[in-house]
mmCIF file of C-alpha atoms in Angstrom:
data_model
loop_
_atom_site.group_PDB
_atom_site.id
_atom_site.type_symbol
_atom_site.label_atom_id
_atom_site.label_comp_id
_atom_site.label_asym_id
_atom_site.label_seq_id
_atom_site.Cartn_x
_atom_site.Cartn_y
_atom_site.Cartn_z
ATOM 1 C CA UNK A 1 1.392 -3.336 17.840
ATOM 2 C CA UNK A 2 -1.156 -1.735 15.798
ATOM 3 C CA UNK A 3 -2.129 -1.813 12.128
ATOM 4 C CA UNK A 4 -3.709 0.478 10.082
ATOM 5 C CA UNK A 5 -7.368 0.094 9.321
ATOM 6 C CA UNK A 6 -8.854 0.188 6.072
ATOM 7 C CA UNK A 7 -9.253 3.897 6.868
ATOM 8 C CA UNK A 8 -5.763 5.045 7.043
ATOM 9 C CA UNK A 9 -2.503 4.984 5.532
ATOM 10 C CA UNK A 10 0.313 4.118 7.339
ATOM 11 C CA UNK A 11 3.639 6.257 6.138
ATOM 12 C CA UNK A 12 7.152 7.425 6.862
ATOM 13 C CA UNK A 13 7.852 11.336 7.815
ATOM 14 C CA UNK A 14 11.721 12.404 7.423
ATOM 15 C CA UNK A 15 13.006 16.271 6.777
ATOM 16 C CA UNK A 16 14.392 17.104 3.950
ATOM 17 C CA UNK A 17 15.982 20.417 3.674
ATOM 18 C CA UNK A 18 13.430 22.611 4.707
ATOM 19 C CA UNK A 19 10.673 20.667 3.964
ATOM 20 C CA UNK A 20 8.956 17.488 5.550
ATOM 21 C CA UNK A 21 8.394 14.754 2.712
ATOM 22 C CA UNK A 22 5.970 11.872 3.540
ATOM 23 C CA UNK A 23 6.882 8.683 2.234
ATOM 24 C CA UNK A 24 4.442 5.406 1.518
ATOM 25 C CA UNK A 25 4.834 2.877 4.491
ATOM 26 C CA UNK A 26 5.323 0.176 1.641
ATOM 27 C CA UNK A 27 7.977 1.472 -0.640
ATOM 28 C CA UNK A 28 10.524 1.912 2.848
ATOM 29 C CA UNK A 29 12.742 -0.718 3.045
ATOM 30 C CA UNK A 30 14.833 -0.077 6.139
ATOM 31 C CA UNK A 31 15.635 2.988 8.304
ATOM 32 C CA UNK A 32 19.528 2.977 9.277
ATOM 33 C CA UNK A 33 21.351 5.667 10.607
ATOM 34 C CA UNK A 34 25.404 6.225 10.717
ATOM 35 C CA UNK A 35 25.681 4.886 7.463
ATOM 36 C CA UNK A 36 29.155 5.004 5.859
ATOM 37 C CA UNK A 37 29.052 6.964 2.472
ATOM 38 C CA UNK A 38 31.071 6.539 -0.592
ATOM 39 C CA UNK A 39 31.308 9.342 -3.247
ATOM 40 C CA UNK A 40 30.202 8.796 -7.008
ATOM 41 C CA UNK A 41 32.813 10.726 -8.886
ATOM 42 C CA UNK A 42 31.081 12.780 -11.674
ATOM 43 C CA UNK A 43 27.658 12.607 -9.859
ATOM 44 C CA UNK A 44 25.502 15.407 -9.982
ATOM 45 C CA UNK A 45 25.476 17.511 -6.619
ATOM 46 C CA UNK A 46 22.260 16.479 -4.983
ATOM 47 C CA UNK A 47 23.706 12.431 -6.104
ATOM 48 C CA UNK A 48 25.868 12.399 -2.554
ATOM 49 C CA UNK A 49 27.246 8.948 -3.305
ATOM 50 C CA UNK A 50 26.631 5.603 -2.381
ATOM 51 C CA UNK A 51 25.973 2.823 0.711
ATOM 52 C CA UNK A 52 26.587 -1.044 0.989
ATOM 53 C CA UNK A 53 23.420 -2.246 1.722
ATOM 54 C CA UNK A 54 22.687 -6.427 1.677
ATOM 55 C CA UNK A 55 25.072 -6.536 -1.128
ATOM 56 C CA UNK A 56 23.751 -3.747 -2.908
ATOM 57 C CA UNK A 57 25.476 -0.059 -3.824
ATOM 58 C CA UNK A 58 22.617 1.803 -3.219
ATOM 59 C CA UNK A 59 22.552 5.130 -4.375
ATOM 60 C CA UNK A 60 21.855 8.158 -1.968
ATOM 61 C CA UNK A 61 20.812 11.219 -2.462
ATOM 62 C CA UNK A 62 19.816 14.135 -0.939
ATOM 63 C CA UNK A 63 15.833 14.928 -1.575
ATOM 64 C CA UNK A 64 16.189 18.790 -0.303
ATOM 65 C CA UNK A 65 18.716 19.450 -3.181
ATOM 66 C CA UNK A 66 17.261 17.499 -5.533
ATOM 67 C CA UNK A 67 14.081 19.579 -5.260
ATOM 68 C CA UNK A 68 15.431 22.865 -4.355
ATOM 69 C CA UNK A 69 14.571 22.958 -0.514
ATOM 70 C CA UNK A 70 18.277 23.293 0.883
ATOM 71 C CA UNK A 71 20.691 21.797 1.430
ATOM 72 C CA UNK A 72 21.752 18.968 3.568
ATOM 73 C CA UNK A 73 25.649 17.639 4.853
ATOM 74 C CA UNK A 74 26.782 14.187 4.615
ATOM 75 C CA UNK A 75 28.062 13.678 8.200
ATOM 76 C CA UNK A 76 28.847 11.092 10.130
ATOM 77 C CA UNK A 77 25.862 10.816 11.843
ATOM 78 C CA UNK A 78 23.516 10.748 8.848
ATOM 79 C CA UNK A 79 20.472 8.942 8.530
ATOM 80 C CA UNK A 80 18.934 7.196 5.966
ATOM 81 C CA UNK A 81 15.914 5.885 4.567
ATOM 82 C CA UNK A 82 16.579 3.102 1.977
ATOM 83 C CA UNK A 83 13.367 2.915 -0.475
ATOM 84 C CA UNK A 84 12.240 0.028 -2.909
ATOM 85 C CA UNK A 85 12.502 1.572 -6.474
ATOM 86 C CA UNK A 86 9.288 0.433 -8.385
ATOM 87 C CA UNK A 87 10.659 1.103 -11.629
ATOM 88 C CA UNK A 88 11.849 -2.754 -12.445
ATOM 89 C CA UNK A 89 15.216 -1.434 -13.366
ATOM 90 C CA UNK A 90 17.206 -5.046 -12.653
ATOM 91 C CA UNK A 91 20.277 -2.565 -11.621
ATOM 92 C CA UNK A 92 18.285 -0.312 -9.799
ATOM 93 C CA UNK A 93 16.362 -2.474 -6.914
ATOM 94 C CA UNK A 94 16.741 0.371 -4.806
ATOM 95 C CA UNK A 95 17.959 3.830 -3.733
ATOM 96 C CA UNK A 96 17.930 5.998 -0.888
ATOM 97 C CA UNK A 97 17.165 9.453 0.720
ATOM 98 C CA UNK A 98 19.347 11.411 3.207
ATOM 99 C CA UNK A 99 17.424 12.629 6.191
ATOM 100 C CA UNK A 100 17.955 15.223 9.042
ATOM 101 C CA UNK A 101 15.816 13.604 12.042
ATOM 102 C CA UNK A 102 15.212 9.838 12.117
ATOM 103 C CA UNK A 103 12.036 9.227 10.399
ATOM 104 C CA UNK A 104 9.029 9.091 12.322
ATOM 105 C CA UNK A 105 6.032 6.362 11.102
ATOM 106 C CA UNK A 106 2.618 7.970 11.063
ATOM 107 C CA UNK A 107 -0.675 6.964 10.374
ATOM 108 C CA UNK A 108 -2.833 9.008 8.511
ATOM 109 C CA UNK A 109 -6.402 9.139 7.829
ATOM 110 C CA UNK A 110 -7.463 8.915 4.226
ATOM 111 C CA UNK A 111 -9.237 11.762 4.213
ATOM 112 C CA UNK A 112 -6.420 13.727 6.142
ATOM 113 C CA UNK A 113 -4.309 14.639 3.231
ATOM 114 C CA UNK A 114 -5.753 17.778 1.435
ATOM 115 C CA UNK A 115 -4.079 19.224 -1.191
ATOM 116 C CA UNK A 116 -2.136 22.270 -0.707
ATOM 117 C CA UNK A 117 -2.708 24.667 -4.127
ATOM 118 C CA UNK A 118 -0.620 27.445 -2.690
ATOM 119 C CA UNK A 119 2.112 26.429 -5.166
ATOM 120 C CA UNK A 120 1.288 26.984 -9.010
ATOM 121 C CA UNK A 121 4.155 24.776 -10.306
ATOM 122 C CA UNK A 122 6.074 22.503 -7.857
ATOM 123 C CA UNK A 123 9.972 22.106 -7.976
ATOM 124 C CA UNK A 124 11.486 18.919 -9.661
ATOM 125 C CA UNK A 125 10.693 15.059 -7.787
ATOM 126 C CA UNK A 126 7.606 16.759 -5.846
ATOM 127 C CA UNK A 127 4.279 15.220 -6.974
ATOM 128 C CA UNK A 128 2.156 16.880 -4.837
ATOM 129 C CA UNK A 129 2.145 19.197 -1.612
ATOM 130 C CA UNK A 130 -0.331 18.098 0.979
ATOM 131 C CA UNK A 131 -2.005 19.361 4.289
ATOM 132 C CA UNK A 132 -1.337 16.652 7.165
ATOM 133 C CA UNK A 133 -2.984 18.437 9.791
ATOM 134 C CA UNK A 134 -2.162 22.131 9.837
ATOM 135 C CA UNK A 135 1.405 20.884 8.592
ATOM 136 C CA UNK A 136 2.295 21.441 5.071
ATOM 137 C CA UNK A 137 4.140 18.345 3.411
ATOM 138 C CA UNK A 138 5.479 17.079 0.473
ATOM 139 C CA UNK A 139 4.714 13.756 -1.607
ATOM 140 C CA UNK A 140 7.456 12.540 -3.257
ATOM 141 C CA UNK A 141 7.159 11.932 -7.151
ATOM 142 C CA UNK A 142 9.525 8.460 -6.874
ATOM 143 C CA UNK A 143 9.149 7.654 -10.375
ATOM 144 C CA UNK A 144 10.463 10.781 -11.065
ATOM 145 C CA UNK A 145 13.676 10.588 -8.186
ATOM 146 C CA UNK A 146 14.394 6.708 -9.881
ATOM 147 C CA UNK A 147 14.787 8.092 -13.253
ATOM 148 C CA UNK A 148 16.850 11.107 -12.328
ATOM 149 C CA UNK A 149 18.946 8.776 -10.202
ATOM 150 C CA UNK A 150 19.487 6.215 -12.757
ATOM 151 C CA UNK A 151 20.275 8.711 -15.911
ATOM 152 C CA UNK A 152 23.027 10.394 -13.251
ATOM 153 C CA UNK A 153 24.362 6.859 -12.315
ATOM 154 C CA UNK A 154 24.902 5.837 -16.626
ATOM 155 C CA UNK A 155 26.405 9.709 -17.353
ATOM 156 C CA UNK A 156 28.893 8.845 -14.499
ATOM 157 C CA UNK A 157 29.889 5.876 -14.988
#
């Protein structure tokens, strides 16, 4: 096995939609796939419901409609990517993100990620949109996601 040296990063690539969204290596707490799904009535559309996890509902949503970037179906052979929220919410330990492909773990120099300015304003839970390679990608603004997820969790309960 391999670890990342001082000069890389080591993070998680899924598809969302029609974008590719890199996640931080740290914040990924397990990568499942066939995961049973239970609808949260009232939920906003891009809130696709919820999974046992450890004891845990964990809330699951799909990134591409959250930020605009398609759509994605809840099927039977989803994937998932089940991320540590950071926001010390006690009832929010966690949530997690609906994926196409199973994720792939990448390493990536710290000087690899440029930023992409060919967007003036970027859609809602994107923090920034990033070169990786010739590929354009998409970081995640998780703070963002956790607080979305939590306000739509309290309006439908």
């Amino acid at each position: 096995m391999s670890y990342a040296s001082n000069d890389e990063v080591r993070g998680v690539l899924i598809q969302a939609g029609v974008e590719r969204v890199l996640l931080p290596n740290a914040t990924v707490a397990e990568m499942m796939s066939r995961v049973a799904v239970e609808p949260v009535p009232g939920a906003p559309h891009w809130l696709v419901g919820q999974i046992a996890w450890h004891g845990w509902n964990v809330p699951l949503l799909s990134y591409a409609r959250f930020s605009g970037h398609g759509s994605e179906q809840v099927t039977g052979n989803n994937k998932v990517v089940v991320l540590k929220a950071l926001g010390g919410n006690p009832d929010l330990p966690y949530f997690a993100l609906l994926t196409q492909s199973f994720p792939q773990l990448i390493a990536v120099p710290r000087d690899g990620l440029l930023a992409d300015a060919s967007e003036e304003s970027l859609p809602q839970g994107v923090h920034m949109r990033v070169l990786l390679g010739e590929q354009s990608v998409l970081l995640p603004d998780l703070d963002a996601i956790e607080a979305a997820v939590a306000a739509a969790l309290a309006a439908a309960a």
